[in-house]
Amino acid sequence: MRSCKRMAVASVFAAGLLVLWSCKGKSSGQQAAPNPPAEPTWTATRVAVVEKMNVPESVVVDPDTGMAYVSNVEGGPGLAWAADGKAFISRLKPGGELDALRWKDSSRQALLNAPKGLCIFKGNLYAADISRVVSFPLGTASPSKPVTFPPGRRYNDMAADGEAVYVSDTAAGKVIRADEKGHRPVKAPQSVNGITFFKGRMFGVSWGLHEVYELDAKGKAEPKPFGLAKHFSSLDGIELLDDGTFIVSDYAANKVCTISPDRKTVRTLVKVETPADIGLDRKRGLLYVPEFEHQRVVVYKLQKK
């Protein structure tokens, strides 16, 4: 029995030496894998506040001039979809100073009811106005002939990809693409709201499903969810920064968030009341956030840490 115990002790001792030798070899001969580089983050500093708005819903920036255009529903949040002929579009100078409060006003000749999403395409400003899309020429140069859309249920946001104009129909759960040749549907999620393009790829958010999606502008593939719905409440607008970072506005949660380019990490960029359809000035690094229920647009300077 003693000899067996001695053999067992010797075996344990030898095994311990082997483990120590192995650990020493690893520490002296092999380097631990370096930690991955820290993921870049963005900060937003408020630089301007534009007052006197009347239920501002969307902002778009003209990349050629830096002028920003703001759609004003006018009449209160409860009348967000009312065809009452009361609405206007404001124009802001580069940087956010008010240039013309009622740059385009509702009139018999150019009726505006409750304009929301805006986009610029070939010299024209397009606005989603409930069941139709209206357009206004920009600048002094001759714009192209505006593209036309079929009647919709609740047209909401707009975007352009250099070849066509797109409008989301939140009530119908689809996007319509239109160019000079005609129009066709693009598959979209239920209650699709904000839409945008980045490097030829299309993205959108759902108000009711509070999720972010990649869409197929060709209209064939089904929307691909990011799997981030647990982070949001009611998504409204979406933009992308040059490094591929997403910016989304969460209306009900009173926040604007960033999503990392790999679509995994969500961070709160700013806390702001009822942020609607955001606008981006890439040249100046400015983010325009319309506060739908607070009658103003807040402008933030974006910086990468």
PDB file of C-alpha atoms in Angstrom:
ATOM      1  CA  MET A   1       0.000   0.000   0.000  1.00  0.00           C
ATOM      2  CA  ARG A   2       2.830   2.414   0.891  1.00  0.00           C
ATOM      3  CA  SER A   3       4.570   1.792  -2.420  1.00  0.00           C
ATOM      4  CA  CYS A   4       1.331   2.552  -4.267  1.00  0.00           C
ATOM      5  CA  LYS A   5       0.924   5.821  -2.343  1.00  0.00           C
ATOM      6  CA  ARG A   6       4.519   6.800  -3.112  1.00  0.00           C
ATOM      7  CA  MET A   7       3.979   6.142  -6.806  1.00  0.00           C
ATOM      8  CA  ALA A   8       0.806   8.227  -6.768  1.00  0.00           C
ATOM      9  CA  VAL A   9       2.573  11.137  -5.054  1.00  0.00           C
ATOM     10  CA  ALA A  10       5.407  10.954  -7.549  1.00  0.00           C
ATOM     11  CA  SER A  11       2.975  10.993 -10.450  1.00  0.00           C
ATOM     12  CA  VAL A  12       1.184  14.047  -9.091  1.00  0.00           C
ATOM     13  CA  PHE A  13       4.494  15.836  -8.544  1.00  0.00           C
ATOM     14  CA  ALA A  14       5.620  15.081 -12.102  1.00  0.00           C
ATOM     15  CA  ALA A  15       2.333  16.298 -13.521  1.00  0.00           C
ATOM     16  CA  GLY A  16       2.710  19.552 -11.598  1.00  0.00           C
ATOM     17  CA  LEU A  17       6.187  20.102 -13.001  1.00  0.00           C
ATOM     18  CA  LEU A  18       4.873  19.473 -16.495  1.00  0.00           C
ATOM     19  CA  VAL A  19       2.141  22.101 -16.043  1.00  0.00           C
ATOM     20  CA  LEU A  20       4.634  24.646 -14.685  1.00  0.00           C
ATOM     21  CA  TRP A  21       7.014  24.006 -17.569  1.00  0.00           C
ATOM     22  CA  SER A  22       4.169  24.383 -20.072  1.00  0.00           C
ATOM     23  CA  CYS A  23       3.037  27.704 -18.575  1.00  0.00           C
ATOM     24  CA  LYS A  24       6.607  29.022 -18.505  1.00  0.00           C
ATOM     25  CA  GLY A  25       7.097  28.082 -22.114  1.00  0.00           C
ATOM     26  CA  LYS A  26       4.005  29.951 -23.155  1.00  0.00           C
ATOM     27  CA  SER A  27       4.902  33.093 -21.219  1.00  0.00           C
ATOM     28  CA  SER A  28       8.464  33.244 -22.481  1.00  0.00           C
ATOM     29  CA  GLY A  29       8.095  31.981 -26.022  1.00  0.00           C
ATOM     30  CA  GLN A  30       4.639  33.099 -27.088  1.00  0.00           C
ATOM     31  CA  GLN A  31       3.046  36.551 -26.958  1.00  0.00           C
ATOM     32  CA  ALA A  32      -0.602  36.935 -25.983  1.00  0.00           C
ATOM     33  CA  ALA A  33      -2.864  38.143 -28.759  1.00  0.00           C
ATOM     34  CA  PRO A  34      -3.182  41.957 -28.635  1.00  0.00           C
ATOM     35  CA  ASN A  35      -6.523  43.468 -27.763  1.00  0.00           C
ATOM     36  CA  PRO A  36      -8.481  44.667 -30.786  1.00  0.00           C
ATOM     37  CA  PRO A  37      -8.337  48.437 -31.374  1.00  0.00           C
ATOM     38  CA  ALA A  38     -10.989  50.457 -29.598  1.00  0.00           C
ATOM     39  CA  GLU A  39     -14.069  51.052 -31.691  1.00  0.00           C
ATOM     40  CA  PRO A  40     -14.363  54.732 -32.709  1.00  0.00           C
ATOM     41  CA  THR A  41     -17.145  56.683 -31.053  1.00  0.00           C
ATOM     42  CA  TRP A  42     -18.877  59.921 -31.952  1.00  0.00           C
ATOM     43  CA  THR A  43     -19.847  62.917 -29.834  1.00  0.00           C
ATOM     44  CA  ALA A  44     -22.367  65.655 -30.557  1.00  0.00           C
ATOM     45  CA  THR A  45     -22.094  69.227 -29.279  1.00  0.00           C
ATOM     46  CA  ARG A  46     -25.019  71.601 -29.641  1.00  0.00           C
ATOM     47  CA  VAL A  47     -24.020  74.632 -31.708  1.00  0.00           C
ATOM     48  CA  ALA A  48     -27.343  76.206 -32.718  1.00  0.00           C
ATOM     49  CA  VAL A  49     -31.047  76.190 -31.929  1.00  0.00           C
ATOM     50  CA  VAL A  50     -33.545  77.390 -34.527  1.00  0.00           C
ATOM     51  CA  GLU A  51     -36.779  78.559 -32.927  1.00  0.00           C
ATOM     52  CA  LYS A  52     -40.132  79.593 -34.452  1.00  0.00           C
ATOM     53  CA  MET A  53     -40.704  76.266 -36.171  1.00  0.00           C
ATOM     54  CA  ASN A  54     -44.237  74.822 -36.184  1.00  0.00           C
ATOM     55  CA  VAL A  55     -44.192  71.043 -35.726  1.00  0.00           C
ATOM     56  CA  PRO A  56     -40.932  70.506 -37.663  1.00  0.00           C
ATOM     57  CA  GLU A  57     -40.738  66.999 -39.069  1.00  0.00           C
ATOM     58  CA  SER A  58     -37.798  66.636 -41.445  1.00  0.00           C
ATOM     59  CA  VAL A  59     -34.540  68.344 -42.421  1.00  0.00           C
ATOM     60  CA  VAL A  60     -32.517  67.900 -45.593  1.00  0.00           C
ATOM     61  CA  VAL A  61     -29.270  69.706 -46.461  1.00  0.00           C
ATOM     62  CA  ASP A  62     -28.390  70.740 -50.008  1.00  0.00           C
ATOM     63  CA  PRO A  63     -24.807  69.447 -50.428  1.00  0.00           C
ATOM     64  CA  ASP A  64     -24.074  72.078 -53.083  1.00  0.00           C
ATOM     65  CA  THR A  65     -25.029  75.136 -51.011  1.00  0.00           C
ATOM     66  CA  GLY A  66     -25.170  73.989 -47.393  1.00  0.00           C
ATOM     67  CA  MET A  67     -28.691  75.383 -47.131  1.00  0.00           C
ATOM     68  CA  ALA A  68     -31.009  73.262 -44.982  1.00  0.00           C
ATOM     69  CA  TYR A  69     -34.736  72.837 -45.590  1.00  0.00           C
ATOM     70  CA  VAL A  70     -37.241  72.041 -42.842  1.00  0.00           C
ATOM     71  CA  SER A  71     -40.761  70.695 -43.340  1.00  0.00           C
ATOM     72  CA  ASN A  72     -43.298  72.161 -40.883  1.00  0.00           C
ATOM     73  CA  VAL A  73     -46.568  70.277 -40.421  1.00  0.00           C
ATOM     74  CA  GLU A  74     -48.177  73.234 -38.589  1.00  0.00           C
ATOM     75  CA  GLY A  75     -51.233  72.659 -36.433  1.00  0.00           C
ATOM     76  CA  GLY A  76     -50.072  70.367 -33.650  1.00  0.00           C
ATOM     77  CA  PRO A  77     -48.921  66.739 -33.372  1.00  0.00           C
ATOM     78  CA  GLY A  78     -52.534  65.570 -33.344  1.00  0.00           C
ATOM     79  CA  LEU A  79     -52.907  66.903 -36.885  1.00  0.00           C
ATOM     80  CA  ALA A  80     -49.808  65.224 -38.269  1.00  0.00           C
ATOM     81  CA  TRP A  81     -51.800  63.623 -41.094  1.00  0.00           C
ATOM     82  CA  ALA A  82     -54.514  66.250 -41.558  1.00  0.00           C
ATOM     83  CA  ALA A  83     -55.144  67.500 -45.106  1.00  0.00           C
ATOM     84  CA  ASP A  84     -55.902  70.998 -43.847  1.00  0.00           C
ATOM     85  CA  GLY A  85     -53.874  73.106 -46.274  1.00  0.00           C
ATOM     86  CA  LYS A  86     -51.767  74.519 -43.424  1.00  0.00           C
ATOM     87  CA  ALA A  87     -48.049  73.869 -43.670  1.00  0.00           C
ATOM     88  CA  PHE A  88     -44.779  75.408 -44.832  1.00  0.00           C
ATOM     89  CA  ILE A  89     -41.113  74.730 -45.542  1.00  0.00           C
ATOM     90  CA  SER A  90     -38.355  76.774 -43.897  1.00  0.00           C
ATOM     91  CA  ARG A  91     -34.864  77.449 -45.202  1.00  0.00           C
ATOM     92  CA  LEU A  92     -31.782  77.721 -42.992  1.00  0.00           C
ATOM     93  CA  LYS A  93     -28.382  79.161 -43.829  1.00  0.00           C
ATOM     94  CA  PRO A  94     -25.320  76.891 -43.673  1.00  0.00           C
ATOM     95  CA  GLY A  95     -24.677  76.258 -39.991  1.00  0.00           C
ATOM     96  CA  GLY A  96     -28.289  76.620 -38.913  1.00  0.00           C
ATOM     97  CA  GLU A  97     -29.193  80.316 -38.890  1.00  0.00           C
ATOM     98  CA  LEU A  98     -32.764  80.976 -40.035  1.00  0.00           C
ATOM     99  CA  ASP A  99     -32.893  82.357 -43.576  1.00  0.00           C
ATOM    100  CA  ALA A 100     -36.606  82.221 -44.456  1.00  0.00           C
ATOM    101  CA  LEU A 101     -39.193  80.909 -42.010  1.00  0.00           C
ATOM    102  CA  ARG A 102     -41.861  80.373 -44.665  1.00  0.00           C
ATOM    103  CA  TRP A 103     -39.680  79.801 -47.707  1.00  0.00           C
ATOM    104  CA  LYS A 104     -42.512  77.835 -49.301  1.00  0.00           C
ATOM    105  CA  ASP A 105     -45.989  78.353 -47.900  1.00  0.00           C
ATOM    106  CA  SER A 106     -49.203  76.505 -48.596  1.00  0.00           C
ATOM    107  CA  SER A 107     -51.305  78.290 -51.202  1.00  0.00           C
ATOM    108  CA  ARG A 108     -53.982  77.551 -53.753  1.00  0.00           C
ATOM    109  CA  GLN A 109     -51.307  77.264 -56.416  1.00  0.00           C
ATOM    110  CA  ALA A 110     -49.035  75.015 -54.310  1.00  0.00           C
ATOM    111  CA  LEU A 111     -51.008  73.295 -51.575  1.00  0.00           C
ATOM    112  CA  LEU A 112     -49.153  71.873 -48.581  1.00  0.00           C
ATOM    113  CA  ASN A 113     -51.015  69.808 -46.002  1.00  0.00           C
ATOM    114  CA  ALA A 114     -48.626  67.972 -43.686  1.00  0.00           C
ATOM    115  CA  PRO A 115     -45.199  67.670 -45.373  1.00  0.00           C
ATOM    116  CA  LYS A 116     -42.749  65.273 -43.823  1.00  0.00           C
ATOM    117  CA  GLY A 117     -39.722  63.644 -45.457  1.00  0.00           C
ATOM    118  CA  LEU A 118     -37.601  65.726 -47.838  1.00  0.00           C
ATOM    119  CA  CYS A 119     -34.942  64.951 -50.419  1.00  0.00           C
ATOM    120  CA  ILE A 120     -33.082  66.756 -53.200  1.00  0.00           C
ATOM    121  CA  PHE A 121     -32.723  65.316 -56.694  1.00  0.00           C
ATOM    122  CA  LYS A 122     -31.487  67.045 -59.857  1.00  0.00           C
ATOM    123  CA  GLY A 123     -32.292  70.593 -58.777  1.00  0.00           C
ATOM    124  CA  ASN A 124     -35.654  69.859 -57.155  1.00  0.00           C
ATOM    125  CA  LEU A 125     -36.697  69.632 -53.526  1.00  0.00           C
ATOM    126  CA  TYR A 126     -39.198  66.804 -52.989  1.00  0.00           C
ATOM    127  CA  ALA A 127     -41.586  66.598 -50.037  1.00  0.00           C
ATOM    128  CA  ALA A 128     -43.800  63.710 -48.938  1.00  0.00           C
ATOM    129  CA  ASP A 129     -47.226  65.243 -48.260  1.00  0.00           C
ATOM    130  CA  ILE A 130     -49.620  62.559 -46.933  1.00  0.00           C
ATOM    131  CA  SER A 131     -50.857  60.788 -50.090  1.00  0.00           C
ATOM    132  CA  ARG A 132     -48.733  62.633 -52.657  1.00  0.00           C
ATOM    133  CA  VAL A 133     -45.255  63.941 -53.365  1.00  0.00           C
ATOM    134  CA  VAL A 134     -44.742  67.615 -54.226  1.00  0.00           C
ATOM    135  CA  SER A 135     -41.630  69.309 -55.588  1.00  0.00           C
ATOM    136  CA  PHE A 136     -40.062  72.771 -55.717  1.00  0.00           C
ATOM    137  CA  PRO A 137     -37.177  74.000 -57.895  1.00  0.00           C
ATOM    138  CA  LEU A 138     -33.990  75.049 -56.128  1.00  0.00           C
ATOM    139  CA  GLY A 139     -31.614  77.820 -57.166  1.00  0.00           C
ATOM    140  CA  THR A 140     -31.590  79.701 -60.439  1.00  0.00           C
ATOM    141  CA  ALA A 141     -30.449  76.884 -62.698  1.00  0.00           C
ATOM    142  CA  SER A 142     -33.099  75.041 -64.658  1.00  0.00           C
ATOM    143  CA  PRO A 143     -34.054  71.898 -62.705  1.00  0.00           C
ATOM    144  CA  SER A 144     -34.951  68.631 -64.343  1.00  0.00           C
ATOM    145  CA  LYS A 145     -38.586  67.743 -64.862  1.00  0.00           C
ATOM    146  CA  PRO A 146     -39.893  66.417 -61.524  1.00  0.00           C
ATOM    147  CA  VAL A 147     -40.612  62.708 -61.283  1.00  0.00           C
ATOM    148  CA  THR A 148     -44.141  61.733 -60.291  1.00  0.00           C
ATOM    149  CA  PHE A 149     -45.553  59.210 -57.834  1.00  0.00           C
ATOM    150  CA  PRO A 150     -48.864  57.352 -57.650  1.00  0.00           C
ATOM    151  CA  PRO A 151     -51.240  58.211 -54.788  1.00  0.00           C
ATOM    152  CA  GLY A 152     -50.134  56.716 -51.475  1.00  0.00           C
ATOM    153  CA  ARG A 153     -51.693  56.051 -48.095  1.00  0.00           C
ATOM    154  CA  ARG A 154     -49.253  57.770 -45.728  1.00  0.00           C
ATOM    155  CA  TYR A 155     -46.121  58.894 -47.518  1.00  0.00           C
ATOM    156  CA  ASN A 156     -43.472  59.625 -44.915  1.00  0.00           C
ATOM    157  CA  ASP A 157     -39.757  59.858 -45.711  1.00  0.00           C
ATOM    158  CA  MET A 158     -37.859  60.458 -48.944  1.00  0.00           C
ATOM    159  CA  ALA A 159     -34.412  59.663 -50.333  1.00  0.00           C
ATOM    160  CA  ALA A 160     -32.532  59.715 -53.637  1.00  0.00           C
ATOM    161  CA  ASP A 161     -29.679  57.570 -54.947  1.00  0.00           C
ATOM    162  CA  GLY A 162     -28.597  59.660 -57.934  1.00  0.00           C
ATOM    163  CA  GLU A 163     -30.790  57.702 -60.333  1.00  0.00           C
ATOM    164  CA  ALA A 164     -34.259  57.858 -58.803  1.00  0.00           C
ATOM    165  CA  VAL A 165     -36.360  59.231 -55.955  1.00  0.00           C
ATOM    166  CA  TYR A 166     -37.839  57.032 -53.218  1.00  0.00           C
ATOM    167  CA  VAL A 167     -40.683  57.581 -50.754  1.00  0.00           C
ATOM    168  CA  SER A 168     -41.709  55.383 -47.826  1.00  0.00           C
ATOM    169  CA  ASP A 169     -45.394  54.630 -47.302  1.00  0.00           C
ATOM    170  CA  THR A 170     -45.720  53.897 -43.601  1.00  0.00           C
ATOM    171  CA  ALA A 171     -49.351  52.778 -43.729  1.00  0.00           C
ATOM    172  CA  ALA A 172     -48.763  50.452 -46.689  1.00  0.00           C
ATOM    173  CA  GLY A 173     -45.453  49.054 -45.440  1.00  0.00           C
ATOM    174  CA  LYS A 174     -43.615  49.670 -48.698  1.00  0.00           C
ATOM    175  CA  VAL A 175     -41.310  52.054 -50.541  1.00  0.00           C
ATOM    176  CA  ILE A 176     -42.006  53.490 -53.995  1.00  0.00           C
ATOM    177  CA  ARG A 177     -39.164  54.167 -56.441  1.00  0.00           C
ATOM    178  CA  ALA A 178     -39.790  56.705 -59.206  1.00  0.00           C
ATOM    179  CA  ASP A 179     -37.780  58.086 -62.121  1.00  0.00           C
ATOM    180  CA  GLU A 180     -38.595  59.634 -65.489  1.00  0.00           C
ATOM    181  CA  LYS A 181     -39.604  56.216 -66.835  1.00  0.00           C
ATOM    182  CA  GLY A 182     -42.163  55.368 -64.160  1.00  0.00           C
ATOM    183  CA  HIS A 183     -42.411  53.874 -60.694  1.00  0.00           C
ATOM    184  CA  ARG A 184     -42.306  50.514 -58.925  1.00  0.00           C
ATOM    185  CA  PRO A 185     -42.485  49.172 -55.351  1.00  0.00           C
ATOM    186  CA  VAL A 186     -39.536  48.247 -53.157  1.00  0.00           C
ATOM    187  CA  LYS A 187     -39.998  45.644 -50.431  1.00  0.00           C
ATOM    188  CA  ALA A 188     -39.966  47.203 -46.978  1.00  0.00           C
ATOM    189  CA  PRO A 189     -40.856  46.260 -43.393  1.00  0.00           C
ATOM    190  CA  GLN A 190     -44.159  46.985 -41.721  1.00  0.00           C
ATOM    191  CA  SER A 191     -44.579  50.683 -40.768  1.00  0.00           C
ATOM    192  CA  VAL A 192     -41.422  51.668 -42.637  1.00  0.00           C
ATOM    193  CA  ASN A 193     -40.420  55.231 -41.807  1.00  0.00           C
ATOM    194  CA  GLY A 194     -36.989  56.770 -42.433  1.00  0.00           C
ATOM    195  CA  ILE A 195     -34.987  55.708 -45.494  1.00  0.00           C
ATOM    196  CA  THR A 196     -31.535  56.619 -46.775  1.00  0.00           C
ATOM    197  CA  PHE A 197     -28.723  55.560 -49.120  1.00  0.00           C
ATOM    198  CA  PHE A 198     -25.021  55.073 -48.458  1.00  0.00           C
ATOM    199  CA  LYS A 199     -22.494  53.956 -51.077  1.00  0.00           C
ATOM    200  CA  GLY A 200     -25.185  52.412 -53.239  1.00  0.00           C
ATOM    201  CA  ARG A 201     -26.898  50.529 -50.421  1.00  0.00           C
ATOM    202  CA  MET A 202     -30.350  51.310 -49.047  1.00  0.00           C
ATOM    203  CA  PHE A 203     -31.362  51.346 -45.391  1.00  0.00           C
ATOM    204  CA  GLY A 204     -34.562  52.031 -43.506  1.00  0.00           C
ATOM    205  CA  VAL A 205     -36.185  51.963 -40.081  1.00  0.00           C
ATOM    206  CA  SER A 206     -39.559  50.745 -38.871  1.00  0.00           C
ATOM    207  CA  TRP A 207     -41.650  52.880 -36.547  1.00  0.00           C
ATOM    208  CA  GLY A 208     -43.768  50.041 -35.146  1.00  0.00           C
ATOM    209  CA  LEU A 209     -41.176  47.260 -35.168  1.00  0.00           C
ATOM    210  CA  HIS A 210     -38.461  49.667 -33.849  1.00  0.00           C
ATOM    211  CA  GLU A 211     -35.851  47.924 -35.992  1.00  0.00           C
ATOM    212  CA  VAL A 212     -33.224  48.925 -38.572  1.00  0.00           C
ATOM    213  CA  TYR A 213     -33.067  47.187 -41.963  1.00  0.00           C
ATOM    214  CA  GLU A 214     -31.020  46.941 -45.118  1.00  0.00           C
ATOM    215  CA  LEU A 215     -33.364  47.162 -48.097  1.00  0.00           C
ATOM    216  CA  ASP A 216     -32.954  45.995 -51.665  1.00  0.00           C
ATOM    217  CA  ALA A 217     -33.451  49.036 -53.901  1.00  0.00           C
ATOM    218  CA  LYS A 218     -34.007  46.668 -56.833  1.00  0.00           C
ATOM    219  CA  GLY A 219     -37.128  45.486 -55.056  1.00  0.00           C
ATOM    220  CA  LYS A 220     -36.365  41.757 -55.081  1.00  0.00           C
ATOM    221  CA  ALA A 221     -34.853  40.716 -51.738  1.00  0.00           C
ATOM    222  CA  GLU A 222     -36.674  40.847 -48.416  1.00  0.00           C
ATOM    223  CA  PRO A 223     -35.579  43.481 -45.870  1.00  0.00           C
ATOM    224  CA  LYS A 224     -32.704  42.299 -43.643  1.00  0.00           C
ATOM    225  CA  PRO A 225     -33.127  43.288 -39.967  1.00  0.00           C
ATOM    226  CA  PHE A 226     -30.096  44.282 -37.888  1.00  0.00           C
ATOM    227  CA  GLY A 227     -31.492  42.523 -34.807  1.00  0.00           C
ATOM    228  CA  LEU A 228     -31.381  45.651 -32.636  1.00  0.00           C
ATOM    229  CA  ALA A 229     -35.072  46.153 -31.877  1.00  0.00           C
ATOM    230  CA  LYS A 230     -34.568  45.775 -28.117  1.00  0.00           C
ATOM    231  CA  HIS A 231     -32.612  49.051 -28.072  1.00  0.00           C
ATOM    232  CA  PHE A 232     -35.360  51.262 -29.519  1.00  0.00           C
ATOM    233  CA  SER A 233     -38.977  52.369 -29.103  1.00  0.00           C
ATOM    234  CA  SER A 234     -40.215  54.228 -32.225  1.00  0.00           C
ATOM    235  CA  LEU A 235     -37.617  54.896 -34.905  1.00  0.00           C
ATOM    236  CA  ASP A 236     -38.099  57.879 -37.201  1.00  0.00           C
ATOM    237  CA  GLY A 237     -35.016  59.033 -39.131  1.00  0.00           C
ATOM    238  CA  ILE A 238     -31.798  57.426 -40.331  1.00  0.00           C
ATOM    239  CA  GLU A 239     -28.505  58.729 -41.758  1.00  0.00           C
ATOM    240  CA  LEU A 240     -24.993  57.328 -42.236  1.00  0.00           C
ATOM    241  CA  LEU A 241     -21.661  58.980 -41.543  1.00  0.00           C
ATOM    242  CA  ASP A 242     -18.685  58.615 -43.865  1.00  0.00           C
ATOM    243  CA  ASP A 243     -17.120  55.844 -41.773  1.00  0.00           C
ATOM    244  CA  GLY A 244     -20.274  53.737 -42.013  1.00  0.00           C
ATOM    245  CA  THR A 245     -21.666  54.638 -38.590  1.00  0.00           C
ATOM    246  CA  PHE A 246     -25.467  54.790 -38.560  1.00  0.00           C
ATOM    247  CA  ILE A 247     -27.397  57.580 -36.836  1.00  0.00           C
ATOM    248  CA  VAL A 248     -31.045  56.959 -35.965  1.00  0.00           C
ATOM    249  CA  SER A 249     -33.632  59.060 -34.140  1.00  0.00           C
ATOM    250  CA  ASP A 250     -35.859  57.353 -31.575  1.00  0.00           C
ATOM    251  CA  TYR A 251     -38.908  59.584 -31.250  1.00  0.00           C
ATOM    252  CA  ALA A 252     -40.640  57.917 -28.293  1.00  0.00           C
ATOM    253  CA  ALA A 253     -37.425  57.339 -26.322  1.00  0.00           C
ATOM    254  CA  ASN A 254     -36.297  60.970 -26.776  1.00  0.00           C
ATOM    255  CA  LYS A 255     -32.838  60.097 -28.042  1.00  0.00           C
ATOM    256  CA  VAL A 256     -30.606  59.990 -31.097  1.00  0.00           C
ATOM    257  CA  CYS A 257     -28.302  56.975 -31.279  1.00  0.00           C
ATOM    258  CA  THR A 258     -25.308  55.731 -33.224  1.00  0.00           C
ATOM    259  CA  ILE A 259     -24.951  52.174 -34.480  1.00  0.00           C
ATOM    260  CA  SER A 260     -21.455  50.873 -35.206  1.00  0.00           C
ATOM    261  CA  PRO A 261     -20.566  50.036 -38.821  1.00  0.00           C
ATOM    262  CA  ASP A 262     -20.662  46.318 -37.971  1.00  0.00           C
ATOM    263  CA  ARG A 263     -24.299  46.815 -36.856  1.00  0.00           C
ATOM    264  CA  LYS A 264     -23.690  45.449 -33.357  1.00  0.00           C
ATOM    265  CA  THR A 265     -23.105  48.323 -30.926  1.00  0.00           C
ATOM    266  CA  VAL A 266     -25.734  50.948 -30.064  1.00  0.00           C
ATOM    267  CA  ARG A 267     -24.810  54.125 -28.190  1.00  0.00           C
ATOM    268  CA  THR A 268     -26.886  57.135 -27.209  1.00  0.00           C
ATOM    269  CA  LEU A 269     -25.461  60.166 -29.007  1.00  0.00           C
ATOM    270  CA  VAL A 270     -27.767  62.824 -27.506  1.00  0.00           C
ATOM    271  CA  LYS A 271     -30.915  62.970 -25.421  1.00  0.00           C
ATOM    272  CA  VAL A 272     -33.408  65.245 -27.150  1.00  0.00           C
ATOM    273  CA  GLU A 273     -37.179  65.653 -27.000  1.00  0.00           C
ATOM    274  CA  THR A 274     -39.273  64.026 -29.760  1.00  0.00           C
ATOM    275  CA  PRO A 275     -36.563  63.826 -32.443  1.00  0.00           C
ATOM    276  CA  ALA A 276     -38.135  63.356 -35.863  1.00  0.00           C
ATOM    277  CA  ASP A 277     -36.466  62.951 -39.283  1.00  0.00           C
ATOM    278  CA  ILE A 278     -32.827  64.027 -38.892  1.00  0.00           C
ATOM    279  CA  GLY A 279     -30.687  65.754 -41.530  1.00  0.00           C
ATOM    280  CA  LEU A 280     -26.924  65.598 -42.117  1.00  0.00           C
ATOM    281  CA  ASP A 281     -24.478  68.214 -43.437  1.00  0.00           C
ATOM    282  CA  ARG A 282     -21.495  66.052 -44.350  1.00  0.00           C
ATOM    283  CA  LYS A 283     -19.224  68.913 -45.396  1.00  0.00           C
ATOM    284  CA  ARG A 284     -19.561  70.757 -42.078  1.00  0.00           C
ATOM    285  CA  GLY A 285     -20.097  67.736 -39.873  1.00  0.00           C
ATOM    286  CA  LEU A 286     -23.463  68.977 -38.631  1.00  0.00           C
ATOM    287  CA  LEU A 287     -26.500  67.012 -37.522  1.00  0.00           C
ATOM    288  CA  TYR A 288     -29.926  68.692 -37.683  1.00  0.00           C
ATOM    289  CA  VAL A 289     -32.536  67.332 -35.268  1.00  0.00           C
ATOM    290  CA  PRO A 290     -36.134  68.608 -35.549  1.00  0.00           C
ATOM    291  CA  GLU A 291     -37.957  68.474 -32.207  1.00  0.00           C
ATOM    292  CA  PHE A 292     -41.422  67.651 -33.471  1.00  0.00           C
ATOM    293  CA  GLU A 293     -43.375  68.649 -30.365  1.00  0.00           C
ATOM    294  CA  HIS A 294     -41.134  71.524 -29.261  1.00  0.00           C
ATOM    295  CA  GLN A 295     -41.189  73.828 -32.302  1.00  0.00           C
ATOM    296  CA  ARG A 296     -37.470  73.986 -32.949  1.00  0.00           C
ATOM    297  CA  VAL A 297     -34.520  72.436 -34.759  1.00  0.00           C
ATOM    298  CA  VAL A 298     -31.337  71.729 -32.808  1.00  0.00           C
ATOM    299  CA  VAL A 299     -28.006  71.646 -34.661  1.00  0.00           C
ATOM    300  CA  TYR A 300     -25.118  69.531 -33.371  1.00  0.00           C
ATOM    301  CA  LYS A 301     -21.450  69.426 -34.331  1.00  0.00           C
ATOM    302  CA  LEU A 302     -20.300  65.836 -34.756  1.00  0.00           C
ATOM    303  CA  GLN A 303     -16.788  64.783 -33.762  1.00  0.00           C
ATOM    304  CA  LYS A 304     -15.071  61.422 -33.841  1.00  0.00           C
ATOM    305  CA  LYS A 305     -13.152  60.357 -30.727  1.00  0.00           C
TER     306      LYS A 305
END
